[in-house]
PDB file of C-alpha atoms in Angstrom:
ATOM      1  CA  UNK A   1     -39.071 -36.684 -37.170  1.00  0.00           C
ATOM      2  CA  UNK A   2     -37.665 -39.077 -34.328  1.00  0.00           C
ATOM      3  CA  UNK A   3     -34.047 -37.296 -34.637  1.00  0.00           C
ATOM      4  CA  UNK A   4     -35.539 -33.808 -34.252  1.00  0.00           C
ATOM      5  CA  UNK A   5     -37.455 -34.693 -30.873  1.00  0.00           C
ATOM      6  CA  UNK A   6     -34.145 -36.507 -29.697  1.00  0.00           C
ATOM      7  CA  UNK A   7     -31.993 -33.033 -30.653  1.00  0.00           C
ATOM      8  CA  UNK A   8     -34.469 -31.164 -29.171  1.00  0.00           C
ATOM      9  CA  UNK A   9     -34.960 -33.052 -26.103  1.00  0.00           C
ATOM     10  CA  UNK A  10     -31.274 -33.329 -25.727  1.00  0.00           C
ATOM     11  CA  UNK A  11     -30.665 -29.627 -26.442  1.00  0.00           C
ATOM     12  CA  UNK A  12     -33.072 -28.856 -23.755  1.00  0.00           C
ATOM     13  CA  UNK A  13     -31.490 -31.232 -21.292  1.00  0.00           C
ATOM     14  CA  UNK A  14     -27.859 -29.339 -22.172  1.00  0.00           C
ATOM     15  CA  UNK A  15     -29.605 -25.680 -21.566  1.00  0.00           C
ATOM     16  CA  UNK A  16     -30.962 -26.673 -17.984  1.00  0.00           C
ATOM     17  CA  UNK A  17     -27.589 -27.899 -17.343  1.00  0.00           C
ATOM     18  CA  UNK A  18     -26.145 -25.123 -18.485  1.00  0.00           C
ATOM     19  CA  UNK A  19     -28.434 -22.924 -16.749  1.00  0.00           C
ATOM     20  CA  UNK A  20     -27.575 -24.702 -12.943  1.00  0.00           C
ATOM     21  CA  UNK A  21     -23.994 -24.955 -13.701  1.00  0.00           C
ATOM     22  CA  UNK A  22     -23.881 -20.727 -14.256  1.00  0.00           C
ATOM     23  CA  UNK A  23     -26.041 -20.425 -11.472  1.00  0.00           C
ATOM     24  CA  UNK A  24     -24.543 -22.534  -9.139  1.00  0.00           C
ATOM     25  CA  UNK A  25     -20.705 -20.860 -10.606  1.00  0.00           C
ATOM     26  CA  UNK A  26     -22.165 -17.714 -10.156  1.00  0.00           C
ATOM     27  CA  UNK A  27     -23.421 -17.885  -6.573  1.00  0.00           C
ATOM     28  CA  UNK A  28     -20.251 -19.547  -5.792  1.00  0.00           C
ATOM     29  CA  UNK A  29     -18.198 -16.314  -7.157  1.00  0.00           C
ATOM     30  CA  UNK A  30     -20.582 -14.022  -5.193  1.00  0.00           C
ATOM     31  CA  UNK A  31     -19.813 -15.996  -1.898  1.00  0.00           C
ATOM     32  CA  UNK A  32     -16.359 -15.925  -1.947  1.00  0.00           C
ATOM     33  CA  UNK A  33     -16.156 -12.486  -3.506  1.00  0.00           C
ATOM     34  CA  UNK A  34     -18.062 -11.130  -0.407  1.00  0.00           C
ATOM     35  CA  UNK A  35     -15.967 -13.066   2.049  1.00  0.00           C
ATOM     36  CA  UNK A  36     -12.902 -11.423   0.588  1.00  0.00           C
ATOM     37  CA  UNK A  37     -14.401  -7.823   0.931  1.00  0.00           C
ATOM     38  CA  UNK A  38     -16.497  -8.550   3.841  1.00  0.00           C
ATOM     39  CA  UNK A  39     -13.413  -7.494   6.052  1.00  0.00           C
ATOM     40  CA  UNK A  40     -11.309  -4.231   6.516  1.00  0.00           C
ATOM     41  CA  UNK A  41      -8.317  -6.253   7.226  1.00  0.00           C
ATOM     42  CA  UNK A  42      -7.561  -8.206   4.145  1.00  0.00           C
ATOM     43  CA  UNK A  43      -3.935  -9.636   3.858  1.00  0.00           C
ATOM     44  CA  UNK A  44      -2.914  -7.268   0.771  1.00  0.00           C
ATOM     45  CA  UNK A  45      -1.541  -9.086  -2.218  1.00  0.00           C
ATOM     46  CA  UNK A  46      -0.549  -8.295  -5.844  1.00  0.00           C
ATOM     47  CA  UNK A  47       0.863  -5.102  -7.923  1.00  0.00           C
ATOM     48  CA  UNK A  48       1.090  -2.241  -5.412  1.00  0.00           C
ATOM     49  CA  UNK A  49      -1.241   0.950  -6.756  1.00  0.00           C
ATOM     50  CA  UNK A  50      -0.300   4.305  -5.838  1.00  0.00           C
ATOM     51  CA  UNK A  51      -2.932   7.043  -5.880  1.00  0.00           C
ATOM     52  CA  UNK A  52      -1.797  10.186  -6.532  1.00  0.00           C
ATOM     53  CA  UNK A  53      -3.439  12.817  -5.149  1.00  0.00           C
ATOM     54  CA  UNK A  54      -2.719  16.399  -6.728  1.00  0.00           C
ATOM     55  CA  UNK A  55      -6.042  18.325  -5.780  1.00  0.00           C
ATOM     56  CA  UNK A  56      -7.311  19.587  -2.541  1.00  0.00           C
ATOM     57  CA  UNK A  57      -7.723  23.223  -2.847  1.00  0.00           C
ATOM     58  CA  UNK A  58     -11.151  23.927  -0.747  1.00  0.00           C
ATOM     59  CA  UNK A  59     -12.466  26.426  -2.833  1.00  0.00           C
ATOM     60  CA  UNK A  60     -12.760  24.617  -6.199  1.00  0.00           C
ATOM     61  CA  UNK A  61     -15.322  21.995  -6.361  1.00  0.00           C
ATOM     62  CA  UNK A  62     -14.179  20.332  -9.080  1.00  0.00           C
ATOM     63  CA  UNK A  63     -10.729  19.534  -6.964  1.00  0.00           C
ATOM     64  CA  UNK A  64     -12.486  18.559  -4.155  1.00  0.00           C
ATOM     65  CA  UNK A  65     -13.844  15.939  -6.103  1.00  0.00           C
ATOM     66  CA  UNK A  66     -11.239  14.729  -7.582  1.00  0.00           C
ATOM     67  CA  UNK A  67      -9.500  14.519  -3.850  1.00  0.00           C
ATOM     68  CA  UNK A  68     -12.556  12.859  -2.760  1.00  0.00           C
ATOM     69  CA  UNK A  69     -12.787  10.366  -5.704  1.00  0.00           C
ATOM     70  CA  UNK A  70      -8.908   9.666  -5.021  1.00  0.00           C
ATOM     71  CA  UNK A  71      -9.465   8.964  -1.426  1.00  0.00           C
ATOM     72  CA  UNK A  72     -12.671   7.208  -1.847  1.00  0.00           C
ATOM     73  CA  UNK A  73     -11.116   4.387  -4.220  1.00  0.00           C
ATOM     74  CA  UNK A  74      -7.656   4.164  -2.124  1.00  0.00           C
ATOM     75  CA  UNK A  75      -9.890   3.173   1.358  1.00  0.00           C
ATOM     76  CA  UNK A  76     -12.523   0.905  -1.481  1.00  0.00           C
ATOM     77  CA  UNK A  77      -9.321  -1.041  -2.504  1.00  0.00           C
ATOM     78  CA  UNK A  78      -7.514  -0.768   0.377  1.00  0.00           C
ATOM     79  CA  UNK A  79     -10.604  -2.851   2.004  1.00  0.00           C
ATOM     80  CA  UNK A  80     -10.809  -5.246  -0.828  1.00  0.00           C
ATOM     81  CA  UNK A  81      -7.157  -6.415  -0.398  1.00  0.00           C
ATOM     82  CA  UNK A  82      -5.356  -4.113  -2.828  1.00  0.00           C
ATOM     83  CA  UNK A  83      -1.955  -3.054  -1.966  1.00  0.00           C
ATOM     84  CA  UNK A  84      -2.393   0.708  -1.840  1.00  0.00           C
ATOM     85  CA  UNK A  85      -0.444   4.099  -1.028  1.00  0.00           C
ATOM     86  CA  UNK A  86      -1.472   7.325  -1.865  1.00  0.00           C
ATOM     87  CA  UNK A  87       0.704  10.034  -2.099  1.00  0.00           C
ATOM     88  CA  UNK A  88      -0.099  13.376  -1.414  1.00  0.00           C
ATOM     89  CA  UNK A  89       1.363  15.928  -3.791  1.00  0.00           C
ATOM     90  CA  UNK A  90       1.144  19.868  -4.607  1.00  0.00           C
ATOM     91  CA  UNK A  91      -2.461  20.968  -3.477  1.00  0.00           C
ATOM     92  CA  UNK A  92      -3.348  17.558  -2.507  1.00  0.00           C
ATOM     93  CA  UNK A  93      -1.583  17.274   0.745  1.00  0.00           C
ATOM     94  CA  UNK A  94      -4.192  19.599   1.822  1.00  0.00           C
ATOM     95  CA  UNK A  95      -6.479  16.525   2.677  1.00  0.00           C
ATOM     96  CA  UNK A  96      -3.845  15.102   4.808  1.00  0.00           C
ATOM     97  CA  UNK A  97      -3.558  18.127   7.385  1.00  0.00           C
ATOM     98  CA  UNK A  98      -4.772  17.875  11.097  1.00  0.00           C
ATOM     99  CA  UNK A  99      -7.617  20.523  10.345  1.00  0.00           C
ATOM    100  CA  UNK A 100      -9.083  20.797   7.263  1.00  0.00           C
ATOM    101  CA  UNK A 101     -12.099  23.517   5.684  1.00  0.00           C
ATOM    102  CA  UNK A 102     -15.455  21.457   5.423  1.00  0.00           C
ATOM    103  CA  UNK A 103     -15.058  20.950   2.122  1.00  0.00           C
ATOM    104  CA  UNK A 104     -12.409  18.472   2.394  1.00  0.00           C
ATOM    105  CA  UNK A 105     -13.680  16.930   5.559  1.00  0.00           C
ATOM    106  CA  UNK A 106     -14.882  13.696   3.722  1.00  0.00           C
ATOM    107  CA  UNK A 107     -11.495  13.161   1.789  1.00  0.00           C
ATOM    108  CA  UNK A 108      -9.378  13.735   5.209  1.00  0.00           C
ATOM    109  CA  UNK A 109     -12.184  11.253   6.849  1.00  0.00           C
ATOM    110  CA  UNK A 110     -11.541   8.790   4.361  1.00  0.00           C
ATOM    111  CA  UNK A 111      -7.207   9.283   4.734  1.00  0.00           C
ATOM    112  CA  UNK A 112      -8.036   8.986   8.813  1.00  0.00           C
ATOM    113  CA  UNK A 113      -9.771   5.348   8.196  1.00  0.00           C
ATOM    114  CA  UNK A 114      -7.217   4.662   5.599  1.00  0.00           C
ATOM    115  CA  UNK A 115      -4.610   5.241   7.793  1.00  0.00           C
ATOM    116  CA  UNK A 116      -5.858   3.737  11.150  1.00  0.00           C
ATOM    117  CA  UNK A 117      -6.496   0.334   8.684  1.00  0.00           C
ATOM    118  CA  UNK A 118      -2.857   0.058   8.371  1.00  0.00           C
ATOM    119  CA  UNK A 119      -2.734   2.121   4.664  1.00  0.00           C
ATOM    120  CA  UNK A 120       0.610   4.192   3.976  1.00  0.00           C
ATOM    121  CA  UNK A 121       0.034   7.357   3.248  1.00  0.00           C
ATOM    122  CA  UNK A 122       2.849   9.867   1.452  1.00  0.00           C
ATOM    123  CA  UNK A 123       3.232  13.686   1.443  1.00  0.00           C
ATOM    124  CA  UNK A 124       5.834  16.126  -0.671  1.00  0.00           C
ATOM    125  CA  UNK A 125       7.911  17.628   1.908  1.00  0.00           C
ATOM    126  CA  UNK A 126       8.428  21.200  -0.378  1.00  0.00           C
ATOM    127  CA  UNK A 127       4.395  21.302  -1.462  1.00  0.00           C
ATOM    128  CA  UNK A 128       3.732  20.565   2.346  1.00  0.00           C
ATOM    129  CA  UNK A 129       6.038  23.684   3.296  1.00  0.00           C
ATOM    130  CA  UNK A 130       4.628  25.616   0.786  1.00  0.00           C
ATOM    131  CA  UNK A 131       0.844  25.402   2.070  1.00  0.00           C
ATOM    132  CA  UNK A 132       2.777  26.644   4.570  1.00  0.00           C
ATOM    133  CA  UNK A 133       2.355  23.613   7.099  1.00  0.00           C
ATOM    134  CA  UNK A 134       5.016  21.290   8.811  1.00  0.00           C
ATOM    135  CA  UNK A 135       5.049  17.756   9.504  1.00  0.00           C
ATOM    136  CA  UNK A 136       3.354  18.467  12.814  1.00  0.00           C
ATOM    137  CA  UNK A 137       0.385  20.183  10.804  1.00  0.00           C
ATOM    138  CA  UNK A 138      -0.034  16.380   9.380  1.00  0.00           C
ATOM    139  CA  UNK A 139      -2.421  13.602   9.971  1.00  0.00           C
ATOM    140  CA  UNK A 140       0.152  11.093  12.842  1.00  0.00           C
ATOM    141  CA  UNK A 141       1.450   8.257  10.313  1.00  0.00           C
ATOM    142  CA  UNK A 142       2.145  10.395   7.196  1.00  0.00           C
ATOM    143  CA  UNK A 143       5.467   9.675   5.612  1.00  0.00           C
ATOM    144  CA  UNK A 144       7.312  13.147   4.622  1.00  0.00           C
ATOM    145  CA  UNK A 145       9.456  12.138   1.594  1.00  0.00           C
ATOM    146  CA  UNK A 146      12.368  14.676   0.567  1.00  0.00           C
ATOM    147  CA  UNK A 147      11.799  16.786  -2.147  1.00  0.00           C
ATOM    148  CA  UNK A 148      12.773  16.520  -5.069  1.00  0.00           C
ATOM    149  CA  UNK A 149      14.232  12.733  -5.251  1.00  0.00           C
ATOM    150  CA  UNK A 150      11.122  11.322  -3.621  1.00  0.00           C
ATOM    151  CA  UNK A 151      13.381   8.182  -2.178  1.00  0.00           C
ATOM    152  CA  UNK A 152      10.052   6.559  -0.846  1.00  0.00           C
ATOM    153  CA  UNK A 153       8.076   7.290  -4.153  1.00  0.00           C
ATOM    154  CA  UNK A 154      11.073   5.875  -6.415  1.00  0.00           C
ATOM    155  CA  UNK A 155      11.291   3.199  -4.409  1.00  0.00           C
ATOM    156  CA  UNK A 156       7.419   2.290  -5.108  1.00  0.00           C
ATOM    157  CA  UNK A 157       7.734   3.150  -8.972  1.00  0.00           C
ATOM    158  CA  UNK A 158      10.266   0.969  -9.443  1.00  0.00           C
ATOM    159  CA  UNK A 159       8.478  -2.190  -7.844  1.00  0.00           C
ATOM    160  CA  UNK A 160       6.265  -1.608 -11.091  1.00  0.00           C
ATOM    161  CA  UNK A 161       3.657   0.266  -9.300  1.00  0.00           C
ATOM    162  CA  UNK A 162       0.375   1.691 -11.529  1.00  0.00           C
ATOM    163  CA  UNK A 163      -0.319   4.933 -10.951  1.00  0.00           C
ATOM    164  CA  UNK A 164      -3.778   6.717 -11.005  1.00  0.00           C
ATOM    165  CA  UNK A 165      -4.122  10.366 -10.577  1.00  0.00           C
ATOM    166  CA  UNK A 166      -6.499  12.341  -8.945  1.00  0.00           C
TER     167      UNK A 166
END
């Protein structure tokens, strides 16, 4: 009977330890996980992840989410100290033109404070000619790479970039 009140004093002596140590480990990771996000202007560091954006056309919803979605999580990571470029490809380099329908207002918005927070930003020089815009017709700070070797976008596949489409 005296071992079992030692075990279970000592077990319950090891769970209140346990307890504070998570605690204390946990509200240490949420401190320094909000000091690295806290800012817009994180050094960037790590595997570089390129968005591709594909959709844009105004008049399906279902691509204007999936712009919006794309543009959303490049700014998100962008902010949280991910190194990331979007590129901007068939219908997609829709959201990167000067003037935009309303319906793709919040995507362009979120390519305007992507760009202005030092993100690179990429657009297909044939699907940008055949939306029948120029460079001029683009957001200032948009690269143009050459269709169809993509120079710019090779160079960024080959560092081992992941890819995520949108």
């Amino acid at each position: 009977m005296q071992i079992n009140k030692r075990y279970t004093i000592l077990a319950s002596i090891l769970a209140i330890a346990l307890i504070t140590t998570t605690a204390a480990f946990s509200q240490q990771e949420y401190a320094e996980h909000q000091l690295q996000t806290s800012s817009p202007y994180i050094p960037h560091h790590g595997k570089t992840i390129l968005i591709h954006i594909t959709s844009g056309e105004a008049d399906d919803p279902h691509q204007v989410h999936k712009a919006t979605m794309g543009a959303d999580h490049a700014l998100a990571w962008h902010r949280s100290g991910m190194n990331v470029v979007i590129f901007l490809d068939a219908e997609g380099v829709l959201i990167g033109a000067e003037e935009v329908p309303e319906e793709l207002s919040r995507a362009n918005g979120d390519l305007i404070k992507f760009l202005s927070e030092g993100g690179r930003v990429i657009a297909c020089s044939h699907c940008v000619q055949m939306h029948g815009l120029t460079p001029d017709d683009m957001l200032p700070s948009i690269e143009i790479d050459t269709h169809p070797t993509m120079s710019r976008v090779q160079d960024i596949l080959r560092s081992g970039a992941t890819v995520l489409d949108y």
